[in-house]
CSV table of C-alpha atoms in Angstrom, one decimal:
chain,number,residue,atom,x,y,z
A,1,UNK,CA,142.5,87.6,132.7
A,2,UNK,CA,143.5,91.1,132.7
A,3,UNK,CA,147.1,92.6,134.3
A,4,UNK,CA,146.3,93.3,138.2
A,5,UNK,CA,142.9,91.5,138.3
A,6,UNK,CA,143.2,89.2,142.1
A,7,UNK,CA,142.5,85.2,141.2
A,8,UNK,CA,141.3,83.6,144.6
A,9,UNK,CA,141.6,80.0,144.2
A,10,UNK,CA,139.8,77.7,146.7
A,11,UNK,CA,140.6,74.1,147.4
A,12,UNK,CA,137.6,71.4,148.3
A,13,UNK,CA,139.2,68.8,150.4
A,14,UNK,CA,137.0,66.2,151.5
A,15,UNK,CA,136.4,65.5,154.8
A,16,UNK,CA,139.7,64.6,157.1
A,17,UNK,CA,141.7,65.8,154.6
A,18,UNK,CA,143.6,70.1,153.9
A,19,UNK,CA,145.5,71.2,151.5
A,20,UNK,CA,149.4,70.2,152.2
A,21,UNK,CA,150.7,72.6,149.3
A,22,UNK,CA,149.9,74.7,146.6
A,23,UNK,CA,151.5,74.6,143.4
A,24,UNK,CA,151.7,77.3,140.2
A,25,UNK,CA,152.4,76.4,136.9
A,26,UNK,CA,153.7,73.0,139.2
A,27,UNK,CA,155.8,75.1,141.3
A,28,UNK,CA,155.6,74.8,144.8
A,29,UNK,CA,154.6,78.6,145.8
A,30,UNK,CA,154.1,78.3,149.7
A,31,UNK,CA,157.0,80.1,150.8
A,32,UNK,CA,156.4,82.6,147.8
A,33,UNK,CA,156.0,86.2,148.2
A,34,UNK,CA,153.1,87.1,145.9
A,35,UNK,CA,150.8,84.4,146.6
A,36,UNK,CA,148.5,84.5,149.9
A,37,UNK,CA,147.4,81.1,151.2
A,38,UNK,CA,144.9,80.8,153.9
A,39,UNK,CA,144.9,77.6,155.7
A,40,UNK,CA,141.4,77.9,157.3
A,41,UNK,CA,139.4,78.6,153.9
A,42,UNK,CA,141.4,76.6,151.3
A,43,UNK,CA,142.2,79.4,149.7
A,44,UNK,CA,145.4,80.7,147.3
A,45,UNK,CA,145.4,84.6,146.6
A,46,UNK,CA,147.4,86.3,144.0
A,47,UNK,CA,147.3,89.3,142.1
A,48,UNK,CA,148.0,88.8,137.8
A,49,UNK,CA,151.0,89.6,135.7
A,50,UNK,CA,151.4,90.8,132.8
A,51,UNK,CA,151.7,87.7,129.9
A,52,UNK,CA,151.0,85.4,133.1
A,53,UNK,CA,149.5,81.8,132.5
A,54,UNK,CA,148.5,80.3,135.7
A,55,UNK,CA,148.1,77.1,136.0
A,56,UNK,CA,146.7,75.9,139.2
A,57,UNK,CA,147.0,72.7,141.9
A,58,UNK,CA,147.0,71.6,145.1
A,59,UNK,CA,148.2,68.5,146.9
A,60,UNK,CA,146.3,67.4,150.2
A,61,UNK,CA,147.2,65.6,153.4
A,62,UNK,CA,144.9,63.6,155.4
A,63,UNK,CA,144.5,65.5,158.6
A,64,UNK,CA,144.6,62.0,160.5
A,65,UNK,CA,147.7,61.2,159.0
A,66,UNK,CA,151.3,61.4,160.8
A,67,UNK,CA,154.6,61.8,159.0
A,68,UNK,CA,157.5,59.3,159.6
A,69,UNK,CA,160.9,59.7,158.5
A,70,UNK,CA,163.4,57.3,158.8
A,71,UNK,CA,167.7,56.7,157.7
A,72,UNK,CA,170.3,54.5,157.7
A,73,UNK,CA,173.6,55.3,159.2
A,74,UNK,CA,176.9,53.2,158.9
A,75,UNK,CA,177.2,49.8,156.5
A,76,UNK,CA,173.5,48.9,155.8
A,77,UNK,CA,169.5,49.5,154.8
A,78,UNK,CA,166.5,50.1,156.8
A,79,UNK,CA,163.1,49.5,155.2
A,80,UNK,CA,160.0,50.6,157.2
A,81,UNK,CA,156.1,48.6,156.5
A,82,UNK,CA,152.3,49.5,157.7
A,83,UNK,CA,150.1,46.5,157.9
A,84,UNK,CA,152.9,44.6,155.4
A,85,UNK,CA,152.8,47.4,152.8
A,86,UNK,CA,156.7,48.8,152.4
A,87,UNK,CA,156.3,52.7,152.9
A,88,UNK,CA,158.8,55.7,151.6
A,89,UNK,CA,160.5,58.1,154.0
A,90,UNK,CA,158.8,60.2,154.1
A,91,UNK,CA,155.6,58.9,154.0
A,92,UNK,CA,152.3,59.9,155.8
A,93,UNK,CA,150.7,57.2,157.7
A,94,UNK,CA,147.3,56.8,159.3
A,95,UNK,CA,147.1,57.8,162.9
A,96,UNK,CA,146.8,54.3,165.5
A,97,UNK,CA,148.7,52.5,162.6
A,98,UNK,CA,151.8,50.0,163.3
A,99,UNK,CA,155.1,50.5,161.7
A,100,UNK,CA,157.8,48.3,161.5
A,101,UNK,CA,161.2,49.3,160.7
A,102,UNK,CA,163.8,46.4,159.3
A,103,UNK,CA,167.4,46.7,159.3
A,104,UNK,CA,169.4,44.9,157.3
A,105,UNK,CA,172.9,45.0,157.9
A,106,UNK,CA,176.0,44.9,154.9
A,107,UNK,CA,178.1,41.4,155.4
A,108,UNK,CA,179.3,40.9,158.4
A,109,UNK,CA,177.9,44.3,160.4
A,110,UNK,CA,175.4,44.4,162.9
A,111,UNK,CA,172.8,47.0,164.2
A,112,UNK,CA,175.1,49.0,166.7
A,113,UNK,CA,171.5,51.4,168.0
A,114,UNK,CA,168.1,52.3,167.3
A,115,UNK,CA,167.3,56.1,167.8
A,116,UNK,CA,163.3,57.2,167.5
A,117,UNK,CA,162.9,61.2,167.5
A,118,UNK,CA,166.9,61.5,168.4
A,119,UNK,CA,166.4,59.5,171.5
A,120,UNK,CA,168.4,56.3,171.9
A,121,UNK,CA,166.4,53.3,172.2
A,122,UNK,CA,169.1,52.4,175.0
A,123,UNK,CA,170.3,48.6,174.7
A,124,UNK,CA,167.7,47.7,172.0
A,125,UNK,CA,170.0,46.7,168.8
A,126,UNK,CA,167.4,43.6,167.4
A,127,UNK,CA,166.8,44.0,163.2
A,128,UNK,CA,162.8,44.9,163.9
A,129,UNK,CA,161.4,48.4,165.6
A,130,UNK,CA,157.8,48.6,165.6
A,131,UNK,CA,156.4,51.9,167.0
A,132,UNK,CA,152.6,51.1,167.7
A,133,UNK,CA,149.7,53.5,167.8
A,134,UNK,CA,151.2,56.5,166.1
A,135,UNK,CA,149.3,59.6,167.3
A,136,UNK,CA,152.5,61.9,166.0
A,137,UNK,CA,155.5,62.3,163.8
A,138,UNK,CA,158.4,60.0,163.8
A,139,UNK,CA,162.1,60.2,162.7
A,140,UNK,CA,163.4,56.7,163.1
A,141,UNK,CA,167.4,56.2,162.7
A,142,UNK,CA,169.0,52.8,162.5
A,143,UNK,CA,173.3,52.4,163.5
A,144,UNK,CA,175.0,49.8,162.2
A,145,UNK,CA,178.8,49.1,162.7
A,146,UNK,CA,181.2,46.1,161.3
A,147,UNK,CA,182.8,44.7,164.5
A,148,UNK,CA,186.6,45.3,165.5
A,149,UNK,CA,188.6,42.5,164.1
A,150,UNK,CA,191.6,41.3,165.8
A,151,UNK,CA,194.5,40.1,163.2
A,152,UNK,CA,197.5,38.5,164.7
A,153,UNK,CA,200.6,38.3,162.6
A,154,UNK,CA,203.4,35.5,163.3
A,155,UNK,CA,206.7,35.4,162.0
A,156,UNK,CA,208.1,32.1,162.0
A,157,UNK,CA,211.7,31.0,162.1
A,158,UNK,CA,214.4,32.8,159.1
A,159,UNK,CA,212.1,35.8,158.9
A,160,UNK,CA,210.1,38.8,159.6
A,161,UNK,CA,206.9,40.4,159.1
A,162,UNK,CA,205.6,43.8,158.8
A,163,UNK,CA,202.5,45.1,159.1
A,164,UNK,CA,200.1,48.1,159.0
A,165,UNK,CA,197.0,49.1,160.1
A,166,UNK,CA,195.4,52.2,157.3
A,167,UNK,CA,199.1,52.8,156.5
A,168,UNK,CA,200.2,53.1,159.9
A,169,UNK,CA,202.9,50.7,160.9
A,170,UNK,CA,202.1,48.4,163.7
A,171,UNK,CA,204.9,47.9,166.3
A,172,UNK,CA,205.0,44.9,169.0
């Protein structure tokens, strides 16, 4: 292809589905200056360099699909599953599918709070979520937290003890 000629690549999505990203030589180049993507006609738009090689592919989303994000924060794991089929963060899901989230807490911790979309799920700290019906993005955070221990030192007759809490000496 000669120096300067425009390349318009267009994208056939079936039905339901548009492309999520376009990629260059398997770069992602959507935030790219250089390359003109339109959205509406599936089309990528670039003028040629000189000694370029283009090689060129697109990814695509189903349009009916919702994207759900989800962490852990604090001693433990959180696993998320459509239909009993464990999913990625990150993961685009049908729309009107169920999700289930599963915590699973390090030894001796417990789920301290659920938050969906940075909201708390207030007083909900049970090892399942399921968000129902998705019709839109989710970000799904699980808390977990080891509980306070209480430690109680006694010194018995013809001796002491001392003790510290993270290096700290505790008096009383």
């Amino acid at each position: 292809i000669p120096v300067g000629t425009t390349v318009v690549v267009q994208a056939q999505p079936n039905a339901g589905y548009a492309v999520r990203t376009w990629y260059v030589n398997g770069v992602s180049i959507m935030e790219t200056a250089g390359y003109t993507v339109d959205e509406e006609d599936h089309t990528l738009s670039f003028t040629t360099a000189a000694g370029g090689k283009y090689v060129v592919s697109a990814d695509y989303i189903n349009e009916n699909a919702v994207l759900i994000t989800y962490s852990a924060e604090g001693p433990g794991s959180v696993s998320a599953a459509v239909d009993g089929t464990v999913i990625a963060s990150g993961a685009e899901v049908l729309e009107e599918s169920n999700i289930t989230f599963t915590a699973i807490a390090d030894n001796n911790c417990v789920v301290k709070a659920w938050y969906v979309d940075d909201v708390l799920q207030e007083g909900y700290t049970l090892s399942t979520l399921t968000l129902e019906n998705l019709a839109e993005d989710h970000t799904v955070r699980v808390v977990f937290e080891a509980p306070q221990r209480n430690v109680t030192v006694i010194a018995t007759e013809g001796g002491s003890v001392a003790a510290t809490l993270n290096g700290q000496p505790l008096e009383g």
